[in-house]
CSV table of C-alpha atoms and ligand atoms in Angstrom, one decimal:
chain,number,residue,atom,x,y,z
A,1,UNK,CA,8.8,-54.5,-16.4
A,2,UNK,CA,10.9,-55.4,-19.7
A,3,UNK,CA,9.8,-55.1,-23.0
A,4,UNK,CA,10.2,-58.3,-25.3
A,5,UNK,CA,13.5,-57.2,-27.5
A,6,UNK,CA,15.1,-55.1,-24.5
A,7,UNK,CA,18.8,-55.2,-23.7
A,8,UNK,CA,19.1,-56.8,-20.3
A,9,UNK,CA,23.0,-57.4,-21.4
A,10,UNK,CA,25.4,-55.3,-23.2
A,11,UNK,CA,28.7,-56.3,-23.8
A,12,UNK,CA,30.5,-53.4,-25.7
A,13,UNK,CA,34.0,-53.6,-27.1
A,14,UNK,CA,35.5,-55.8,-24.0
A,15,UNK,CA,38.7,-56.3,-23.3
A,16,UNK,CA,40.6,-58.2,-21.2
A,17,UNK,CA,44.8,-58.5,-20.4
A,18,UNK,CA,46.7,-61.1,-18.0
A,19,UNK,CA,49.5,-60.1,-15.8
A,20,UNK,CA,52.8,-62.6,-16.2
A,21,UNK,CA,56.3,-63.0,-16.3
A,22,UNK,CA,56.3,-61.6,-19.8
A,23,UNK,CA,54.2,-58.5,-19.5
A,24,UNK,CA,50.3,-58.6,-20.1
A,25,UNK,CA,48.9,-60.4,-22.0
A,26,UNK,CA,45.5,-59.6,-23.8
A,27,UNK,CA,43.2,-63.0,-24.5
A,28,UNK,CA,39.8,-61.0,-25.2
A,29,UNK,CA,40.0,-58.0,-28.1
A,30,UNK,CA,36.8,-56.6,-28.2
A,31,UNK,CA,33.9,-58.5,-27.7
A,32,UNK,CA,30.9,-57.2,-28.2
A,33,UNK,CA,26.8,-58.4,-28.4
A,34,UNK,CA,23.4,-57.5,-26.5
A,35,UNK,CA,21.1,-60.3,-25.1
A,36,UNK,CA,17.8,-59.4,-24.9
A,37,UNK,CA,14.9,-60.4,-22.9
A,38,UNK,CA,14.6,-64.5,-23.1
A,39,UNK,CA,16.9,-64.8,-25.5
A,40,UNK,CA,19.7,-67.5,-25.0
A,41,UNK,CA,23.0,-66.5,-27.0
A,42,UNK,CA,25.6,-69.5,-27.3
A,43,UNK,CA,29.4,-68.4,-27.4
A,44,UNK,CA,30.6,-71.1,-29.1
A,45,UNK,CA,34.7,-71.7,-29.4
A,46,UNK,CA,37.8,-73.7,-28.9
A,47,UNK,CA,39.7,-74.4,-25.8
A,48,UNK,CA,41.5,-71.2,-24.8
A,49,UNK,CA,39.3,-69.2,-27.1
A,50,UNK,CA,38.8,-66.8,-23.7
A,51,UNK,CA,34.6,-68.0,-23.4
A,52,UNK,CA,35.1,-68.5,-19.6
A,53,UNK,CA,37.5,-65.6,-18.8
A,54,UNK,CA,34.2,-63.1,-20.8
A,55,UNK,CA,32.5,-65.3,-18.4
A,56,UNK,CA,33.7,-64.5,-15.2
A,57,UNK,CA,33.9,-61.0,-16.1
A,58,UNK,CA,30.8,-60.1,-16.4
A,59,UNK,CA,29.9,-60.6,-12.4
A,60,UNK,CA,33.7,-59.6,-11.7
A,61,UNK,CA,35.0,-63.4,-10.8
A,62,UNK,CA,38.4,-62.3,-12.8
A,63,UNK,CA,41.7,-64.1,-11.2
A,64,UNK,CA,43.8,-61.6,-10.0
A,65,UNK,CA,45.8,-61.9,-12.2
A,66,UNK,CA,43.0,-60.9,-14.8
A,67,UNK,CA,41.7,-57.7,-15.2
A,68,UNK,CA,39.6,-55.6,-18.0
A,69,UNK,CA,41.2,-53.6,-20.1
A,70,UNK,CA,38.7,-51.9,-21.7
A,71,UNK,CA,35.0,-51.2,-22.5
A,72,UNK,CA,31.8,-52.1,-20.9
A,73,UNK,CA,29.8,-55.0,-19.7
A,74,UNK,CA,25.8,-53.5,-18.9
A,75,UNK,CA,23.3,-55.2,-17.0
A,76,UNK,CA,19.9,-53.3,-17.9
A,77,UNK,CA,22.0,-50.5,-18.6
A,78,UNK,CA,24.6,-50.0,-15.5
A,79,UNK,CA,27.8,-50.9,-15.9
A,80,UNK,CA,29.1,-53.8,-14.1
A,81,UNK,CA,33.0,-53.1,-14.8
A,82,UNK,CA,32.6,-49.5,-12.5
A,83,UNK,CA,29.5,-50.8,-9.9
A,84,UNK,CA,30.7,-50.7,-6.4
A,85,UNK,CA,31.2,-53.5,-4.8
A,86,UNK,CA,27.7,-52.9,-2.2
A,87,UNK,CA,25.4,-52.6,-5.5
A,88,UNK,CA,27.3,-56.0,-7.5
A,89,UNK,CA,26.8,-58.1,-4.5
A,90,UNK,CA,22.7,-57.0,-5.1
A,91,UNK,CA,23.4,-58.5,-8.7
A,92,UNK,CA,25.3,-61.3,-8.4
A,93,UNK,CA,23.5,-64.3,-7.7
A,94,UNK,CA,20.0,-62.3,-7.4
A,95,UNK,CA,19.7,-61.0,-11.4
A,96,UNK,CA,22.6,-62.7,-12.8
A,97,UNK,CA,23.4,-65.9,-12.0
A,98,UNK,CA,26.4,-69.0,-12.9
A,99,UNK,CA,26.7,-72.5,-13.1
A,100,UNK,CA,30.0,-73.8,-14.2
A,101,UNK,CA,31.7,-76.9,-15.5
A,102,UNK,CA,32.3,-78.7,-12.6
A,103,UNK,CA,29.2,-79.2,-10.5
A,104,UNK,CA,30.8,-80.9,-7.1
A,105,UNK,CA,33.3,-79.1,-7.6
A,106,UNK,CA,31.2,-75.8,-6.6
A,107,UNK,CA,28.9,-77.3,-3.8
A,108,UNK,CA,30.6,-77.3,-0.4
A,109,UNK,CA,31.2,-80.9,0.1
A,110,UNK,CA,30.5,-80.2,3.8
A,111,UNK,CA,26.5,-79.2,4.3
A,112,UNK,CA,24.0,-80.4,2.9
A,113,UNK,CA,22.1,-80.2,0.1
A,114,UNK,CA,19.3,-78.7,2.0
A,115,UNK,CA,21.5,-76.2,3.8
A,116,UNK,CA,23.2,-74.5,0.9
A,117,UNK,CA,19.9,-73.8,-1.0
A,118,UNK,CA,18.6,-72.2,1.9
A,119,UNK,CA,21.4,-70.6,2.8
A,120,UNK,CA,21.6,-69.1,-0.9
A,121,UNK,CA,17.5,-68.1,-0.4
A,122,UNK,CA,18.1,-66.7,3.2
A,123,UNK,CA,21.2,-64.4,1.9
A,124,UNK,CA,18.9,-62.6,-0.6
A,125,UNK,CA,15.2,-62.8,0.5
A,126,UNK,CA,13.5,-61.9,2.7
A,127,UNK,CA,11.9,-65.4,4.7
A,128,UNK,CA,11.5,-67.8,7.4
A,129,UNK,CA,13.4,-70.9,7.9
A,130,UNK,CA,10.6,-72.7,7.4
A,131,UNK,CA,10.0,-71.2,4.3
A,132,UNK,CA,13.1,-71.1,2.3
A,133,UNK,CA,13.0,-75.4,3.1
A,134,UNK,CA,9.9,-75.6,1.8
A,135,UNK,CA,11.3,-73.1,-1.4
A,136,UNK,CA,14.2,-75.7,-1.7
A,137,UNK,CA,12.5,-78.7,-1.9
A,138,UNK,CA,10.7,-77.3,-4.9
A,139,UNK,CA,13.1,-75.5,-6.2
A,140,UNK,CA,14.5,-79.6,-6.5
A,141,UNK,CA,11.7,-81.4,-8.0
A,142,UNK,CA,11.3,-78.7,-10.5
A,143,UNK,CA,15.5,-80.1,-11.6
A,144,UNK,CA,13.8,-83.5,-11.5
A,145,UNK,CA,14.8,-84.7,-8.6
A,146,UNK,CA,12.4,-86.8,-7.4
A,147,UNK,CA,12.0,-87.6,-2.8
A,148,UNK,CA,13.1,-83.9,-2.6
A,149,UNK,CA,12.3,-83.9,1.1
A,150,UNK,CA,14.8,-86.6,2.0
A,151,UNK,CA,17.9,-85.2,-0.7
A,152,UNK,CA,17.5,-82.3,0.7
A,153,UNK,CA,18.9,-83.6,4.0
A,154,UNK,CA,22.1,-85.5,1.9
A,155,UNK,CA,25.3,-84.4,1.1
A,156,UNK,CA,26.9,-83.8,-2.0
A,157,UNK,CA,28.6,-86.7,-2.3
A,158,UNK,CA,25.7,-89.0,-2.4
A,159,UNK,CA,24.5,-87.1,-5.9
A,160,UNK,CA,26.1,-88.2,-9.0
A,161,UNK,CA,27.4,-86.2,-11.3
A,162,UNK,CA,24.1,-84.9,-13.5
A,163,UNK,CA,22.2,-84.5,-9.5
A,164,UNK,CA,24.5,-82.0,-8.5
A,165,UNK,CA,24.5,-80.0,-12.0
A,166,UNK,CA,20.6,-80.0,-11.4
A,167,UNK,CA,21.5,-79.0,-8.3
A,168,UNK,CA,23.2,-76.3,-9.4
A,169,UNK,CA,20.5,-75.1,-11.3
A,170,UNK,CA,18.1,-74.6,-8.9
A,171,UNK,CA,20.8,-73.0,-7.0
A,172,UNK,CA,21.3,-70.7,-9.9
A,173,UNK,CA,17.6,-70.4,-10.5
A,174,UNK,CA,16.8,-70.1,-7.3
A,175,UNK,CA,16.3,-66.4,-6.8
A,176,UNK,CA,14.6,-65.8,-10.5
A,177,UNK,CA,17.3,-64.2,-12.2
A,178,UNK,CA,17.5,-61.8,-15.2
A,179,UNK,CA,20.2,-63.7,-17.0
A,180,UNK,CA,21.8,-66.9,-16.4
A,181,UNK,CA,25.7,-67.4,-17.3
A,182,UNK,CA,25.9,-71.1,-18.2
A,183,UNK,CA,29.5,-72.3,-18.4
A,184,UNK,CA,30.3,-75.5,-20.1
A,185,UNK,CA,27.8,-76.7,-17.1
A,186,UNK,CA,27.0,-80.2,-19.5
A,187,UNK,CA,30.7,-80.8,-20.2
A,188,UNK,CA,31.6,-83.5,-17.3
A,189,UNK,CA,28.3,-85.1,-18.1
A,190,UNK,CA,28.4,-88.5,-20.1
A,191,UNK,CA,26.3,-87.7,-23.3
A,192,UNK,CA,22.5,-88.7,-22.1
A,193,UNK,CA,22.7,-86.8,-18.8
A,194,UNK,CA,24.2,-84.2,-20.7
A,195,UNK,CA,20.7,-83.9,-23.2
A,196,UNK,CA,18.7,-84.9,-20.3
A,197,UNK,CA,20.3,-81.2,-18.8
A,198,UNK,CA,20.4,-79.6,-22.0
A,199,UNK,CA,16.5,-80.0,-22.1
A,200,UNK,CA,15.9,-79.2,-18.6
A,201,UNK,CA,18.1,-75.3,-18.5
A,202,UNK,CA,16.0,-74.9,-22.2
A,203,UNK,CA,12.6,-75.7,-20.1
A,204,UNK,CA,13.3,-73.5,-17.5
A,205,UNK,CA,14.8,-70.7,-19.6
A,206,UNK,CA,11.8,-71.2,-21.6
A,207,UNK,CA,8.9,-71.3,-18.5
A,208,UNK,CA,10.9,-68.5,-16.6
A,209,UNK,CA,11.4,-65.8,-19.5
A,210,UNK,CA,14.7,-65.3,-18.2
A,211,UNK,CA,17.8,-64.9,-20.5
A,212,UNK,CA,21.0,-67.1,-21.4
A,213,UNK,CA,24.6,-66.7,-21.7
A,214,UNK,CA,25.4,-70.7,-22.6
A,215,UNK,CA,29.3,-71.1,-23.4
A,216,UNK,CA,30.6,-74.5,-25.1
A,217,UNK,CA,33.1,-75.5,-27.1
A,218,UNK,CA,30.6,-77.3,-29.0
A,219,UNK,CA,28.1,-76.4,-31.9
A,220,UNK,CA,26.2,-79.5,-32.0
A,221,UNK,CA,25.3,-79.1,-28.2
A,222,UNK,CA,23.8,-75.7,-29.4
A,223,UNK,CA,21.4,-76.3,-31.9
A,224,UNK,CA,18.2,-77.3,-29.6
A,225,UNK,CA,18.8,-74.5,-27.3
A,226,UNK,CA,20.6,-71.1,-28.8
A,227,UNK,CA,18.7,-68.2,-30.3
A,228,UNK,CA,21.8,-66.6,-31.5
A,229,UNK,CA,25.6,-67.8,-32.7
A,230,UNK,CA,28.9,-66.1,-31.4
A,231,UNK,CA,31.5,-67.6,-32.7
A,232,UNK,CA,34.6,-66.7,-30.3
A,233,UNK,CA,38.3,-67.6,-32.1
A,234,UNK,CA,41.3,-66.3,-30.0
A,235,UNK,CA,39.3,-63.4,-28.2
A,236,UNK,CA,37.8,-62.6,-30.9
A,237,UNK,CA,34.2,-62.8,-32.2
A,238,UNK,CA,34.5,-64.9,-36.1
A,239,UNK,CA,31.1,-64.7,-36.4
A,240,UNK,CA,27.3,-63.8,-35.1
A,241,UNK,CA,24.5,-64.8,-36.3
A,242,UNK,CA,20.5,-65.9,-35.7
A,243,UNK,CA,21.1,-69.7,-34.7
A,244,UNK,CA,19.3,-71.3,-37.6
A,245,UNK,CA,21.1,-68.8,-40.2
A,246,UNK,CA,24.4,-70.1,-39.2
A,247,UNK,CA,23.7,-73.2,-39.2
A,248,UNK,CA,21.7,-73.7,-42.6
A,249,UNK,CA,24.7,-71.3,-44.4
A,250,UNK,CA,27.9,-70.8,-42.0
A,251,UNK,CA,29.6,-67.2,-43.8
A,252,UNK,CA,32.9,-67.6,-42.0
A,253,UNK,CA,35.4,-70.3,-43.0
A,254,UNK,CA,36.0,-71.3,-39.5
A,255,UNK,CA,32.4,-71.9,-38.7
A,256,UNK,CA,32.3,-73.8,-41.5
A,257,UNK,CA,34.6,-76.3,-40.4
A,258,UNK,CA,32.8,-76.3,-36.6
A,259,UNK,CA,30.1,-77.1,-38.4
A,260,UNK,CA,32.0,-79.9,-41.3
A,261,UNK,CA,33.9,-81.9,-38.2
A,262,UNK,CA,30.0,-81.8,-37.0
A,263,UNK,CA,28.9,-83.6,-40.5
A,264,UNK,CA,28.6,-87.5,-40.5
A,265,UNK,CA,31.2,-88.5,-43.1
A,266,UNK,CA,28.8,-89.4,-45.4
A,267,UNK,CA,27.5,-85.9,-45.6
A,268,UNK,CA,31.0,-84.1,-45.4
A,269,UNK,CA,30.9,-82.0,-48.6
A,270,UNK,CA,33.9,-80.3,-50.3
A,271,UNK,CA,32.7,-76.6,-49.5
A,272,UNK,CA,33.3,-77.7,-45.7
A,273,UNK,CA,36.8,-78.1,-44.8
A,274,UNK,CA,37.7,-79.2,-41.4
A,275,UNK,CA,39.7,-77.0,-39.7
A,276,UNK,CA,43.6,-78.1,-39.5
A,277,UNK,CA,46.8,-76.7,-36.9
A,278,UNK,CA,45.8,-74.7,-33.8
A,279,UNK,CA,44.7,-71.1,-32.9
A,280,UNK,CA,47.3,-68.8,-31.7
A,281,UNK,CA,48.2,-68.3,-29.3
A,282,UNK,CA,48.0,-65.8,-26.7
A,283,UNK,CA,49.9,-62.5,-27.2
A,284,UNK,CA,51.1,-64.3,-31.0
A,285,UNK,CA,48.4,-63.2,-33.0
A,286,UNK,CA,49.3,-63.2,-36.4
A,287,UNK,CA,49.6,-59.8,-38.4
A,288,UNK,CA,46.7,-60.3,-40.6
A,289,UNK,CA,43.0,-62.4,-40.0
A,290,UNK,CA,44.2,-64.4,-36.7
A,291,UNK,CA,42.6,-67.3,-38.3
A,292,UNK,CA,44.6,-66.6,-41.5
A,293,UNK,CA,47.5,-69.4,-41.0
A,294,UNK,CA,44.5,-72.4,-40.9
A,295,UNK,CA,41.9,-70.9,-43.3
A,296,UNK,CA,42.0,-72.4,-47.5
A,297,UNK,CA,40.5,-69.1,-49.0
A,298,UNK,CA,43.8,-67.0,-46.9
A,299,UNK,CA,45.2,-64.4,-49.3
A,300,UNK,CA,47.6,-62.0,-49.0
A,301,UNK,CA,45.1,-59.6,-47.8
A,302,UNK,CA,44.4,-61.7,-45.2
A,303,UNK,CA,47.8,-62.1,-43.6
A,304,UNK,CA,48.4,-58.5,-43.7
A,305,UNK,CA,45.2,-56.7,-42.5
A,306,UNK,CA,42.8,-57.6,-39.3
A,307,UNK,CA,39.4,-57.9,-41.1
A,308,UNK,CA,36.6,-55.6,-39.2
A,309,UNK,CA,33.0,-57.4,-38.8
A,310,UNK,CA,31.0,-57.1,-41.7
A,311,UNK,CA,27.7,-56.7,-41.4
A,312,UNK,CA,24.8,-58.3,-43.9
A,313,UNK,CA,20.5,-58.5,-42.8
A,314,UNK,CA,21.6,-58.7,-39.1
A,315,UNK,CA,24.9,-61.0,-39.4
A,316,UNK,CA,28.2,-59.9,-38.3
A,317,UNK,CA,31.1,-61.8,-39.8
A,318,UNK,CA,35.1,-61.0,-39.3
A,319,UNK,CA,36.3,-62.0,-43.4
A,320,UNK,CA,37.6,-60.3,-46.1
A,321,UNK,CA,35.3,-62.4,-47.9
A,322,UNK,CA,32.6,-60.8,-47.0
A,323,UNK,CA,33.8,-57.6,-47.4
A,324,UNK,CA,30.4,-55.6,-50.0
A,325,UNK,CA,28.5,-59.0,-49.9
B,1,ATP,N1,46.1,-67.5,-15.2
B,1,ATP,C1,45.9,-67.2,-16.2
B,1,ATP,N2,47.2,-66.9,-16.8
B,1,ATP,C2,47.9,-66.1,-18.0
B,1,ATP,N3,46.9,-67.1,-18.9
B,1,ATP,C3,45.8,-67.3,-18.3
B,1,ATP,C4,45.1,-67.9,-17.4
B,1,ATP,N4,43.7,-68.0,-17.6
B,1,ATP,C5,43.5,-68.7,-18.3
B,1,ATP,N5,44.4,-67.5,-19.6
B,1,ATP,C6,44.4,-67.6,-20.5
B,1,ATP,O1,43.1,-67.0,-21.6
B,1,ATP,C7,43.0,-67.3,-22.5
B,1,ATP,C8,41.2,-68.3,-22.6
B,1,ATP,O2,41.1,-68.8,-21.7
B,1,ATP,P1,39.8,-69.1,-20.9
B,1,ATP,O3,40.2,-70.4,-20.4
B,1,ATP,O4,38.8,-68.3,-21.1
B,1,ATP,O5,39.3,-70.3,-22.7
B,1,ATP,P2,38.2,-71.2,-23.1
B,1,ATP,O6,37.9,-70.1,-23.8
B,1,ATP,O7,36.8,-71.1,-21.5
B,1,ATP,O8,38.3,-72.4,-23.1
B,1,ATP,P3,38.4,-73.8,-22.4
B,1,ATP,O9,37.0,-74.6,-23.5
B,1,ATP,O10,39.9,-74.9,-21.8
B,1,ATP,O11,37.5,-73.4,-21.0
B,1,ATP,C9,44.1,-69.1,-23.1
B,1,ATP,O12,44.6,-68.9,-24.1
B,1,ATP,C10,44.7,-69.0,-21.5
B,1,ATP,O13,45.7,-69.6,-21.8
B,2,MG,MG1,36.5,-72.4,-20.3
């Protein structure tokens, strides 16, 4: 049994790079966080910030051109980066499972929903086909799909995008994992369905006491779901804080900008600047703080020296403005 606050997943100084024709391209520059039992950590960042490569690296699902060039990913103390393939297979789906952005692409079009769900169950659990079928129906009902018996006999093309995502969630939760890694699970869905799916994930996570890493480019999505938020920018953590504190008082100018772009126009105030420009291209990070070229408060020091993460009352901010606070 694990205790509350016990670390389940610990990412330590994780570095990832791609091998390209131009040479090695670092895309993640020393990411660290601890996910405790029953907590939801949201990883938020603009497109290209490294959210997906970080998620894929947890279960060693990176494409062949990418590799972990440093650091550790520990699941209950075991380093996943050096675990044997056989041991990793026991963890994949069973202890740590993933849901991705495009549910339709993740389902097999030539197998029925029932075949796919029972296959997952039978691959990891000693149970009869009948028991697996009954459990599959139970899972579909749990994720809000009515008439489960009939639905199990249908194919993915007979399901809407939102329903496919519900099936993916059922599949991810089938083996009662300790950790769910969800990479933009609602981005492909329309807004109403998005809200329903988020509510469902949160409800199932609470019921089971599982931990989750929830990845999104949209800070608004995070508000109702996350306990903690990590803001990623150009492969580095810029700010990490309990969600309520981050929303009430964002410390990093980048987080302030992200929040400002969400605020209704009449609530926008001068202290929250909207971010102009684009993130740096991998391999071409500026010398100092990688956000300095877009930061309204940047000083010469920001442009020259890379800031460390400063800690204040359990929050972390990579910004020279927080030095000595
Ligand atoms: N096959 C590849 N070869 C070279 N660079 C890559 C490759 N795949 C991704 N990258 C680079 O790695 C960086 C991180 O990509 P990643 O997909 O993790 O971003 P992301 O934060 O998930 O973005 P998005 O919000 O668009 O999903 C990006 O700069 C991207 O250009
Ligand atoms: Mg991504």
